[in-house]
Each structure stands twice: as structure tokens, then as C-alpha cells.
PDB file of C-alpha atoms and ligand atoms in Angstrom:
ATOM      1  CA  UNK A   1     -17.745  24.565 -47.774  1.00 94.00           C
ATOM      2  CA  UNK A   2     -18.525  28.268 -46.672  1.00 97.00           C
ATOM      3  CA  UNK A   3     -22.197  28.331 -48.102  1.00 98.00           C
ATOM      4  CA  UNK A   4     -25.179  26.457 -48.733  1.00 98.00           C
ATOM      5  CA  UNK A   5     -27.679  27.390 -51.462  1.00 98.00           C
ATOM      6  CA  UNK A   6     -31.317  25.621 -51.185  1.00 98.00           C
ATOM      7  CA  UNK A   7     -33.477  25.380 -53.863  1.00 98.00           C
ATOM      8  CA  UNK A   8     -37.460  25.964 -52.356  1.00 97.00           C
ATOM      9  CA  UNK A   9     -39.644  23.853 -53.801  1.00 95.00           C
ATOM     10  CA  UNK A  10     -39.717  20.293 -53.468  1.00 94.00           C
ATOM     11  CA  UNK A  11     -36.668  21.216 -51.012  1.00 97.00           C
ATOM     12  CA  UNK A  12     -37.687  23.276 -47.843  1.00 98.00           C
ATOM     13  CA  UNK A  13     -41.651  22.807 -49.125  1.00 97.00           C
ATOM     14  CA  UNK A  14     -43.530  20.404 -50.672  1.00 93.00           C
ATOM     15  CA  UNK A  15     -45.580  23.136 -53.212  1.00 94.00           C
ATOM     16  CA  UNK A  16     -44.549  21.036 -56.603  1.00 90.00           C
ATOM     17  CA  UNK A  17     -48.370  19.564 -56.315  1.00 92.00           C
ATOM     18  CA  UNK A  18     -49.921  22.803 -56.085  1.00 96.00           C
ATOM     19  CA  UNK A  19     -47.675  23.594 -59.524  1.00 96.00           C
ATOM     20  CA  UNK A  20     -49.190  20.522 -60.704  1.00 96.00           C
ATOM     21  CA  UNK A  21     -52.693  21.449 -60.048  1.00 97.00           C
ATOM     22  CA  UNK A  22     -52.583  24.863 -61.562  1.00 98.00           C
ATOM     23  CA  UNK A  23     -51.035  23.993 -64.462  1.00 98.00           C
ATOM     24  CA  UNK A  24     -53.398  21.292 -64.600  1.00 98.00           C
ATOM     25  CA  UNK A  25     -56.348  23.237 -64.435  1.00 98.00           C
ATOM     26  CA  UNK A  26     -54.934  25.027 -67.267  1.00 98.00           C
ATOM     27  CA  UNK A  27     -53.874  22.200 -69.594  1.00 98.00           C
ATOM     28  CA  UNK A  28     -57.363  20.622 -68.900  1.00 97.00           C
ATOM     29  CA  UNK A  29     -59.079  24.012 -69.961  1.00 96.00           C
ATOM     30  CA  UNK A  30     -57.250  23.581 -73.642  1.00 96.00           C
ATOM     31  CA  UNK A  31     -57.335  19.894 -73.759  1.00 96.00           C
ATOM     32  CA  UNK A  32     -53.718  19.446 -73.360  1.00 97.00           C
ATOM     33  CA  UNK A  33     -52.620  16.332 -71.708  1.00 97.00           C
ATOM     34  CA  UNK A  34     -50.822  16.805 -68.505  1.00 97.00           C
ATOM     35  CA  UNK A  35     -50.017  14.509 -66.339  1.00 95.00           C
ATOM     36  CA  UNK A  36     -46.884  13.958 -63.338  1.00 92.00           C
ATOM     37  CA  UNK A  37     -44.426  12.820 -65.335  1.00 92.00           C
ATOM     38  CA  UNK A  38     -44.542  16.154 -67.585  1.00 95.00           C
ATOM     39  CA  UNK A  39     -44.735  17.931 -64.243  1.00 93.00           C
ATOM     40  CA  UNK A  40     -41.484  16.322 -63.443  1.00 90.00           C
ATOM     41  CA  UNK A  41     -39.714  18.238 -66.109  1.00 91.00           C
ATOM     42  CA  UNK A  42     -41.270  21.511 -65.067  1.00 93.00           C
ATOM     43  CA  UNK A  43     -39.223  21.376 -61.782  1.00 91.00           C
ATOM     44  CA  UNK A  44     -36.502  24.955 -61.809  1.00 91.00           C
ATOM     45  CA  UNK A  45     -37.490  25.218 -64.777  1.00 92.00           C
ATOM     46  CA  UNK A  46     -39.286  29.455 -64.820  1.00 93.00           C
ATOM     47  CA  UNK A  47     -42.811  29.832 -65.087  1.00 96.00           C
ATOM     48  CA  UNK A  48     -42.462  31.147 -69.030  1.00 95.00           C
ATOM     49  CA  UNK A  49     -39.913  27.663 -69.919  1.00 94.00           C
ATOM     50  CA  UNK A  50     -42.843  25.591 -67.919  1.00 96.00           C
ATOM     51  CA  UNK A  51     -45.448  27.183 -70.242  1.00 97.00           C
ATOM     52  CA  UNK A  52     -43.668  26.286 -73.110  1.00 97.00           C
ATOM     53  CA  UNK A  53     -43.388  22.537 -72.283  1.00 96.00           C
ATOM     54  CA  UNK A  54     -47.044  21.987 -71.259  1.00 97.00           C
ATOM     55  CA  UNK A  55     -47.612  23.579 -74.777  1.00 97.00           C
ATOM     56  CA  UNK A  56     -45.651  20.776 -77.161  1.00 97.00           C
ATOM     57  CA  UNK A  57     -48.434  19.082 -76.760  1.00 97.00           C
ATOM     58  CA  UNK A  58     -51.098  21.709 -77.821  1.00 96.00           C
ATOM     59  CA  UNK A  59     -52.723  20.887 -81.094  1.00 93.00           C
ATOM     60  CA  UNK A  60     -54.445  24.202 -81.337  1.00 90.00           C
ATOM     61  CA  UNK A  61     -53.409  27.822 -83.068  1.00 89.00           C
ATOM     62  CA  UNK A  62     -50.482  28.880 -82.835  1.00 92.00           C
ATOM     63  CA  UNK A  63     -49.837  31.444 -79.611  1.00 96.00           C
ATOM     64  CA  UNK A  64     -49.070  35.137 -79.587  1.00 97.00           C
ATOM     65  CA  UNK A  65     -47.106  36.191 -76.935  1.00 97.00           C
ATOM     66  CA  UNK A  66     -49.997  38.217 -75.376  1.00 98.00           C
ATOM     67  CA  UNK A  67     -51.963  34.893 -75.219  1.00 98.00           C
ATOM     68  CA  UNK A  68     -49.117  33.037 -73.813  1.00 98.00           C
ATOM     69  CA  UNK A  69     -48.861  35.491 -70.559  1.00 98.00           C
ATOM     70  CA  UNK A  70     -52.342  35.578 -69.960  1.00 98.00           C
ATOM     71  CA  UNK A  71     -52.058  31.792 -69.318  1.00 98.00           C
ATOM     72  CA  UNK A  72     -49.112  31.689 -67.333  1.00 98.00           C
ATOM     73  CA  UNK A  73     -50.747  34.695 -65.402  1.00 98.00           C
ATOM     74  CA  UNK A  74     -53.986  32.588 -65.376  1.00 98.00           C
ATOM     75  CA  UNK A  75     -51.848  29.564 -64.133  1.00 98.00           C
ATOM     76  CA  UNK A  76     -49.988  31.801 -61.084  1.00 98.00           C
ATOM     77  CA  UNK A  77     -53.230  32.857 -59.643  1.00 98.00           C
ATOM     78  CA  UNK A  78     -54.463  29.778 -59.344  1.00 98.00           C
ATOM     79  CA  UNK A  79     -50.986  28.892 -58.135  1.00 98.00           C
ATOM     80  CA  UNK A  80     -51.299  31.921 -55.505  1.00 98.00           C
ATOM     81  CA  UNK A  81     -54.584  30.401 -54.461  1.00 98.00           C
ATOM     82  CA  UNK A  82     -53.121  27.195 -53.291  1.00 97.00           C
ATOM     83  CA  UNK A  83     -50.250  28.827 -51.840  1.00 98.00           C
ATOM     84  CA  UNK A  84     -52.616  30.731 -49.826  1.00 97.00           C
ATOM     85  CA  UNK A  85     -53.590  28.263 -47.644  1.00 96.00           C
ATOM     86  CA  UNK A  86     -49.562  27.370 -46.635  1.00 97.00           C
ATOM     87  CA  UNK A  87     -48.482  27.294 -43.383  1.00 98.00           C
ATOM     88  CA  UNK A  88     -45.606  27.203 -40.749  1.00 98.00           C
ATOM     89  CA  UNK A  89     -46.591  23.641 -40.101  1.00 97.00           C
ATOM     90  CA  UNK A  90     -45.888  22.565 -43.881  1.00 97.00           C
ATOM     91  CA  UNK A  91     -41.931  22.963 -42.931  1.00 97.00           C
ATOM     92  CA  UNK A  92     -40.702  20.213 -41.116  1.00 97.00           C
ATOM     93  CA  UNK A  93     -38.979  20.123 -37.733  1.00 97.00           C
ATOM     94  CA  UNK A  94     -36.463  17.969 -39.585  1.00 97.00           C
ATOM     95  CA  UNK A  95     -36.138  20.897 -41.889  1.00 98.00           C
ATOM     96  CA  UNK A  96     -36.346  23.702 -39.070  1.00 98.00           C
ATOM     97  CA  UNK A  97     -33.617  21.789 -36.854  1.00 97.00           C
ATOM     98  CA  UNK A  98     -31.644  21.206 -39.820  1.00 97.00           C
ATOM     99  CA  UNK A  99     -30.818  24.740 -40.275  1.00 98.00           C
ATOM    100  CA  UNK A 100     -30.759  26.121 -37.527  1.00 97.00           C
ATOM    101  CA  UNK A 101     -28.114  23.831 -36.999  1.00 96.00           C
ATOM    102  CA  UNK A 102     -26.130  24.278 -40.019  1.00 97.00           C
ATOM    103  CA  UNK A 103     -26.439  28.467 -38.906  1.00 96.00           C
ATOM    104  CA  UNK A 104     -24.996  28.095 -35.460  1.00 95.00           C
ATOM    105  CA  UNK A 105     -21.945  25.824 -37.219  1.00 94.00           C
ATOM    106  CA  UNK A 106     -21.430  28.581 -39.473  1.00 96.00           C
ATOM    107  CA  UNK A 107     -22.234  28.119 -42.561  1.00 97.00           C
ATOM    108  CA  UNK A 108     -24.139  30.865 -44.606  1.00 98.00           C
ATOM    109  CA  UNK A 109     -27.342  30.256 -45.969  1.00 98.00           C
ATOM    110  CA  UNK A 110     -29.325  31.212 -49.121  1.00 98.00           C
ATOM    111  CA  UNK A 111     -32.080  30.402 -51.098  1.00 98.00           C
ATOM    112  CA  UNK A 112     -31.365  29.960 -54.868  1.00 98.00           C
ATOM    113  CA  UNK A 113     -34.590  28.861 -56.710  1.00 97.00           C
ATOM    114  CA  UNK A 114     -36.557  30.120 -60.267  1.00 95.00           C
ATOM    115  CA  UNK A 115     -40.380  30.848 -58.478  1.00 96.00           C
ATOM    116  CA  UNK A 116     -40.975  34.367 -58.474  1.00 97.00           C
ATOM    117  CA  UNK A 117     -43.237  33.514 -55.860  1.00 98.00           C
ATOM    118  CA  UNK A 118     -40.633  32.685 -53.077  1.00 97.00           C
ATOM    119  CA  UNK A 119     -40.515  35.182 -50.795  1.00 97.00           C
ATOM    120  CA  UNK A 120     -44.112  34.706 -50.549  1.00 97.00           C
ATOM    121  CA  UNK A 121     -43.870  31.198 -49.895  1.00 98.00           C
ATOM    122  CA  UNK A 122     -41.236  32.069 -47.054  1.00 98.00           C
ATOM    123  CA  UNK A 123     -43.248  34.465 -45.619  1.00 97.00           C
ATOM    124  CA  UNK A 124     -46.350  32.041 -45.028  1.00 97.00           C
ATOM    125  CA  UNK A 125     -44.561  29.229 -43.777  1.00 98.00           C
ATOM    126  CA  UNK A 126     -42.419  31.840 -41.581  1.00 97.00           C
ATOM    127  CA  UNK A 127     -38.539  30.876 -42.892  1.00 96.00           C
ATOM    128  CA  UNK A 128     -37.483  34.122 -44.286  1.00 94.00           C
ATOM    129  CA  UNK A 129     -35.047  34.882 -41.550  1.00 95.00           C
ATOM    130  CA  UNK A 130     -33.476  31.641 -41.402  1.00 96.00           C
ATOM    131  CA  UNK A 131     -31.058  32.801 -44.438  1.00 98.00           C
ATOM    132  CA  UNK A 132     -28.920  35.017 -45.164  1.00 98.00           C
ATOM    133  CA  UNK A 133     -30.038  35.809 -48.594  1.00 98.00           C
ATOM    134  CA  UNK A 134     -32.254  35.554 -51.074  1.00 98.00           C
ATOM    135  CA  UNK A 135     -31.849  34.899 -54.930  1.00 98.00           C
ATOM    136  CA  UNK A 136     -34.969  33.985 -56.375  1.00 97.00           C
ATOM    137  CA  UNK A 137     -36.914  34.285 -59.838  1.00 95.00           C
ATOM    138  CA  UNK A 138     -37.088  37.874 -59.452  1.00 96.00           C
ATOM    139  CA  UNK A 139     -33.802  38.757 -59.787  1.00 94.00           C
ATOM    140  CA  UNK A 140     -32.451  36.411 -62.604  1.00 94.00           C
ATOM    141  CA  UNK A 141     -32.676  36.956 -66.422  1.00 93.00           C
ATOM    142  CA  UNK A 142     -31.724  33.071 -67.574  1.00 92.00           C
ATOM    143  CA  UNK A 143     -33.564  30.126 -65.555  1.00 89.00           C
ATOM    144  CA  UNK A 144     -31.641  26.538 -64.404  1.00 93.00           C
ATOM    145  CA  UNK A 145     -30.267  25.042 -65.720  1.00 95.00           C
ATOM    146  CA  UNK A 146     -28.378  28.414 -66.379  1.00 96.00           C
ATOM    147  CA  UNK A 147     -26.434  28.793 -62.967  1.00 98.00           C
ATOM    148  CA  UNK A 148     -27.316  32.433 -63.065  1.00 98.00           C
ATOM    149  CA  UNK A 149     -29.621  31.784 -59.916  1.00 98.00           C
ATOM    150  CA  UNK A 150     -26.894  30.307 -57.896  1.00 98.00           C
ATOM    151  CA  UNK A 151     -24.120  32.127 -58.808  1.00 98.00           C
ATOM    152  CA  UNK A 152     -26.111  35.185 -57.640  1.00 98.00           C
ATOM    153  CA  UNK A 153     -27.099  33.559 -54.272  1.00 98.00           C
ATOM    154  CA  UNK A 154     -23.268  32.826 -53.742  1.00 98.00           C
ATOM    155  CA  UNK A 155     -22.425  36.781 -54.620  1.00 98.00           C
ATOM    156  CA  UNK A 156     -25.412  37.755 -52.020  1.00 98.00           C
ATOM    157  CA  UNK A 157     -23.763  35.491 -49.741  1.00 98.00           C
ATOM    158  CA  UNK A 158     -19.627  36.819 -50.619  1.00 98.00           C
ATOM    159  CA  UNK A 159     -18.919  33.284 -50.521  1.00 98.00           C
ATOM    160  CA  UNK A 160     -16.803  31.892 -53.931  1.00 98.00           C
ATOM    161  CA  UNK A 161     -18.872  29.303 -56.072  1.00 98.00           C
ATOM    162  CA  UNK A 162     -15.912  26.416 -55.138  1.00 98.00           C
ATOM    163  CA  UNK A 163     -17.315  27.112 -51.830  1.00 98.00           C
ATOM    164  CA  UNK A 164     -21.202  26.780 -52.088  1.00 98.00           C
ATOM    165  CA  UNK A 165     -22.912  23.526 -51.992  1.00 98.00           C
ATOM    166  CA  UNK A 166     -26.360  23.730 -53.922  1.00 98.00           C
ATOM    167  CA  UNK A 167     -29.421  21.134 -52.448  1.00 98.00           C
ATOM    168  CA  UNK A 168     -31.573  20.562 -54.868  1.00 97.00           C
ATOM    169  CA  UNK A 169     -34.558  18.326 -56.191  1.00 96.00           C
ATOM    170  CA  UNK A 170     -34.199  18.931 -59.951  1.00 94.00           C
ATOM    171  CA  UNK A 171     -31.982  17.595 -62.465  1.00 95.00           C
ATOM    172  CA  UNK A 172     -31.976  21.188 -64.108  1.00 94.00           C
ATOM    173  CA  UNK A 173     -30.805  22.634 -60.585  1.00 97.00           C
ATOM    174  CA  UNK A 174     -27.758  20.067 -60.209  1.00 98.00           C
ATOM    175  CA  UNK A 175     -26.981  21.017 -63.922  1.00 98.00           C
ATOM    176  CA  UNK A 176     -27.254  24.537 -62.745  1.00 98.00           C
ATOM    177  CA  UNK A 177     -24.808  23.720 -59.538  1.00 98.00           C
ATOM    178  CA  UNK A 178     -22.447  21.765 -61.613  1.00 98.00           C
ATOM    179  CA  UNK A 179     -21.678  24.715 -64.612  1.00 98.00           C
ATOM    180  CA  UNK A 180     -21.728  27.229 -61.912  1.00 98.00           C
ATOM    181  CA  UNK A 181     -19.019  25.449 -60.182  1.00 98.00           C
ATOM    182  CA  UNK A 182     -20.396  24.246 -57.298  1.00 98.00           C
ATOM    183  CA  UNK A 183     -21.307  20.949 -54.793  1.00 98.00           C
ATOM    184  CA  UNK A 184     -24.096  19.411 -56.022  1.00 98.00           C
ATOM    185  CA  UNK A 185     -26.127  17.886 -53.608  1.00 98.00           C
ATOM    186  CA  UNK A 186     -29.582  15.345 -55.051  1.00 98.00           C
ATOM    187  CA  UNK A 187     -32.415  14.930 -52.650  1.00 97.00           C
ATOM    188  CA  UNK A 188     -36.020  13.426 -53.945  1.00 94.00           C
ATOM    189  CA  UNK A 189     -36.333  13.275 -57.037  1.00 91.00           C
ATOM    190  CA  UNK A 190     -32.587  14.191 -57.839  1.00 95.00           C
ATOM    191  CA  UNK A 191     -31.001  11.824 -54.748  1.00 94.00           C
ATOM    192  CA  UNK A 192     -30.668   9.195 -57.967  1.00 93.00           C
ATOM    193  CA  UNK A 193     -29.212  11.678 -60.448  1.00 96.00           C
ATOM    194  CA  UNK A 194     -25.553  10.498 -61.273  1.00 97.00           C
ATOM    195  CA  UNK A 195     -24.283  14.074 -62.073  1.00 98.00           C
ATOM    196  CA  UNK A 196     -24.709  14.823 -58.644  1.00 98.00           C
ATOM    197  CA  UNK A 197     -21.894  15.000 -56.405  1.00 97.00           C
ATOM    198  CA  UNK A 198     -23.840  13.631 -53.429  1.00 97.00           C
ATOM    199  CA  UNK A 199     -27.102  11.814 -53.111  1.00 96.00           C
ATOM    200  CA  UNK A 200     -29.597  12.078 -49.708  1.00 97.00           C
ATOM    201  CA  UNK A 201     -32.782  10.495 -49.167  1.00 96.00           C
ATOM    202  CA  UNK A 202     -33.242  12.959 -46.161  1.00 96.00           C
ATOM    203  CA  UNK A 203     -32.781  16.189 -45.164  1.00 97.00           C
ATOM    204  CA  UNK A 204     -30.928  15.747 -41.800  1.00 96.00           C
ATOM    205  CA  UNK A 205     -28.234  13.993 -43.718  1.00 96.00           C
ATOM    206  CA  UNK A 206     -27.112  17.551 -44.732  1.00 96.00           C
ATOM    207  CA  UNK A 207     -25.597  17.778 -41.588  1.00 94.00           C
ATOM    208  CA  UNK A 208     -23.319  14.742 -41.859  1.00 92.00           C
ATOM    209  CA  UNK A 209     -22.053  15.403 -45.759  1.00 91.00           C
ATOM    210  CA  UNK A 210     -21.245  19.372 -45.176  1.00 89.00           C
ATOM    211  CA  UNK A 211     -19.430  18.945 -41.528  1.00 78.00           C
ATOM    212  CA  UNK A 212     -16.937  16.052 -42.982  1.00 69.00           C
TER     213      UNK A 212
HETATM  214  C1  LIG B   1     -39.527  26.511 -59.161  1.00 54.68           C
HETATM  215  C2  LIG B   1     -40.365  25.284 -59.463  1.00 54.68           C
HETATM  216  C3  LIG B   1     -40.846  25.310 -60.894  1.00 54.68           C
HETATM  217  C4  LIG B   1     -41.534  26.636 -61.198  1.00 54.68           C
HETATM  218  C5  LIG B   1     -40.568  27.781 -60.972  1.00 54.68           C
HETATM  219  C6  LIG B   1     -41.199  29.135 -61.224  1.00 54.68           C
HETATM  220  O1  LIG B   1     -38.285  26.372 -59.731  1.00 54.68           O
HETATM  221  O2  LIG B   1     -39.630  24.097 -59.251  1.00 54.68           O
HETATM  222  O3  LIG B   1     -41.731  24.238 -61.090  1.00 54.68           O
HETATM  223  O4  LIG B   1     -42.008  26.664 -62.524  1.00 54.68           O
HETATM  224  O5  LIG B   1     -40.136  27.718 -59.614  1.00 54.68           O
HETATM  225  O6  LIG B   1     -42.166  29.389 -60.236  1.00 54.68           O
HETATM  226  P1  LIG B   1     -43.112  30.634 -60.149  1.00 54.68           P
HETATM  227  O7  LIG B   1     -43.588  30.614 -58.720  1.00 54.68           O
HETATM  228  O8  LIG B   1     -42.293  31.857 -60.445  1.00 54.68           O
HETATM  229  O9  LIG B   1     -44.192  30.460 -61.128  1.00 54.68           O
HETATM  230 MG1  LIG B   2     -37.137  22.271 -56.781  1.00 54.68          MG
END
């Protein structure tokens, strides 16, 4: 392995609850029922495809377009809001040491994940220049699990897909690894996910897997 792709959240950051609590906020406010086992199908999956989930179980008017990006808008500030209050200190040491580690042994590193909010995120908890590159929800058309996301990471990088291993937390992201030819590594909720190629219950483990 040449590179390493890392999905953000619920990989480097633990924002999936303040996902859960905007889109809550929003379900609530049409008397959708929401609860955290929808909100584990909303992980990689884009903001737009997230929408659209939460909504099978809408029972009101059908949606115009307009009306459906005013919510998602609605549910991003709210998002923004919690994000706002992020920190250096919500990155672990564990996390920190882990790459920094992974860096000096030469490996490349990239982030590959759907949020159009991630260089934001990277810029409050102050990891943006622990990578190499960045391939985020900004510059992708299709989200995971499309490997579009990835396979753009690995270009950014100039590293061939057979040579990237992809962490990630959702099934949709190991899908994503998998078609785009890549390592698939499963941590939380995707360390019991048998399409993965590799399974850790912690980060630091990274270390041991990639340098065999
Ligand atoms: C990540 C998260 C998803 C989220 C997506 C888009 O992949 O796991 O839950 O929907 O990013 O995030 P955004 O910040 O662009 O709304
Ligand atoms: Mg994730």
C-alpha cells in the first residue's frame, strides 16, 4: 500500500451525532419519525440521498425540489451550528499519533468523504495539513457508495486504486472502496461488515495492518 484514504466522520471525528441532531430537529418539525437506527443508514451517504431517506417516511404532500433544498439547507445550518463549537481537542491523540506516524513511514494521506462541510470540520479541529489531499463532497458528482470520492482522492494523491487502502465507518464507504478497487478497511460501525477486507476496533491498529 502507497496511500491511505480516510473517510471524516465517524473516522477522524465523532460529528455523526451532530448529523443526527439536525436532521432530527428537522424530521421532528414535519412529524417524521427519526430515530438512530435511520441515522445509521445516512452515514456517506450526501446530504441530498440523506434527505431522501428521512423522507420515506413522510406522510405529507408530495415535495418540489425547491422545498426539498430549503430543508436540507435548513438541516446544514443547524448542522453548521453544532459544528461550530468543534475543537482541536475532539481529535484524539490516538488519532493525531496515528498519522503522524503513518506520514513519517511514508505513506500518503487523503481524505475521501461525501460532507461538503469537511474542510470546515478540518479547519476547526486543526488537521488540514496532516494530508496530502483532499477529496470531499465538493468535488464529486455521484455519492458512496459510487467510488467516485475515492477514486478522486487516489488521483489527488498519484497513487493507483490497487494501492490505496480506504478506512471507513460506513457500509456504503467499504462498498465504495471495494468497486473502486481498493483495501477496505471497517472501523465502528463497519469493523463487523464482512465485505470488508479488514476489521479494527481501534484506530492505532492502522499501524499494524498497513506496515505488514
Ligand atoms: C458524510 C456523513 C453523512 C453526510 C454526508 C454529507 O458522509 O457520513 O452522514 O450526510 O457526509 O455531509 P454534508 O456535511 O455535506 O451535509
Ligand atoms: Mg463516515
Amino acid at each position: 500500500m502507497k496511500g491511505i484514504i480516510f473517510d471524516l466522520d465517524g473516522v477522524l471525528v465523532f460529528t455523526d451525532k451532530f448529523h443526527y441532531r439536525a436532521w432530527k430537529a428537522i424530521a421532528d418539525d414535519m412529524g417524521i419519525y427519526f430515530d438512530e437506527k435511520i441515522n445509521n443508514r445516512l452515514r456517506g451517504v450526501s446530504r441530498m440521498d440523506s434527505l431522501e431517506i428521512i423522507l420515506e417516511r413522510y406522510e405529507g404532500k408530495l415535495l418540489t425540489m425547491a422545498e426539498k433544498v430549503s430543508l436540507a439547507e435548513k438541516k446544514n445550518q443547524i448542522y453548521r451550528e453544532l459544528l461550530r463549537t468543534m475543537t482541536p481537542e475532539d481529535v484524539s491523540e490516538e488519532v493525531r499519533d496515528t498519522l503522524k506516524k503513518l506520514h513519517v513511514d511514508g505513506f500518503k494521506l487523503a481524505i475521501g468523504s461525501s460532507s461538503k462541510n469537511t474542510k470546515f470540520i478540518l479547519e476547526k479541529v486543526e488537521l488540514i495539513d496532516a494530508f496530502d489531499a483532499v477529496s470531499d463532497g465538493t468535488n464529486i458528482t455521484r455519492s458512496k457508495p459510487d467510488p467516485e470520492v475515492f477514486q478522486k482522492a487516489a488521483k489527488y494523491l498519484r497513487v493507483a486504486p490497487e494501492e490505496c487502502a480506504v478506512v471507513e465507518d460506513a457500509f456504503a464507504g467499504i462498498d465504495a472502496a471495494k468497486s473502486g478497487g481498493m483495501y477496505a478497511i471497517g472501523i465502528g460501525e463497519a469493523s463487523k461488515y464482512e465485505k470488508a477486507d479488514a476489521h479494527i476496533e481501534e484506530f492505532a491498529e492502522l499501524t499494524e495492518i498497513l506496515e505488514k
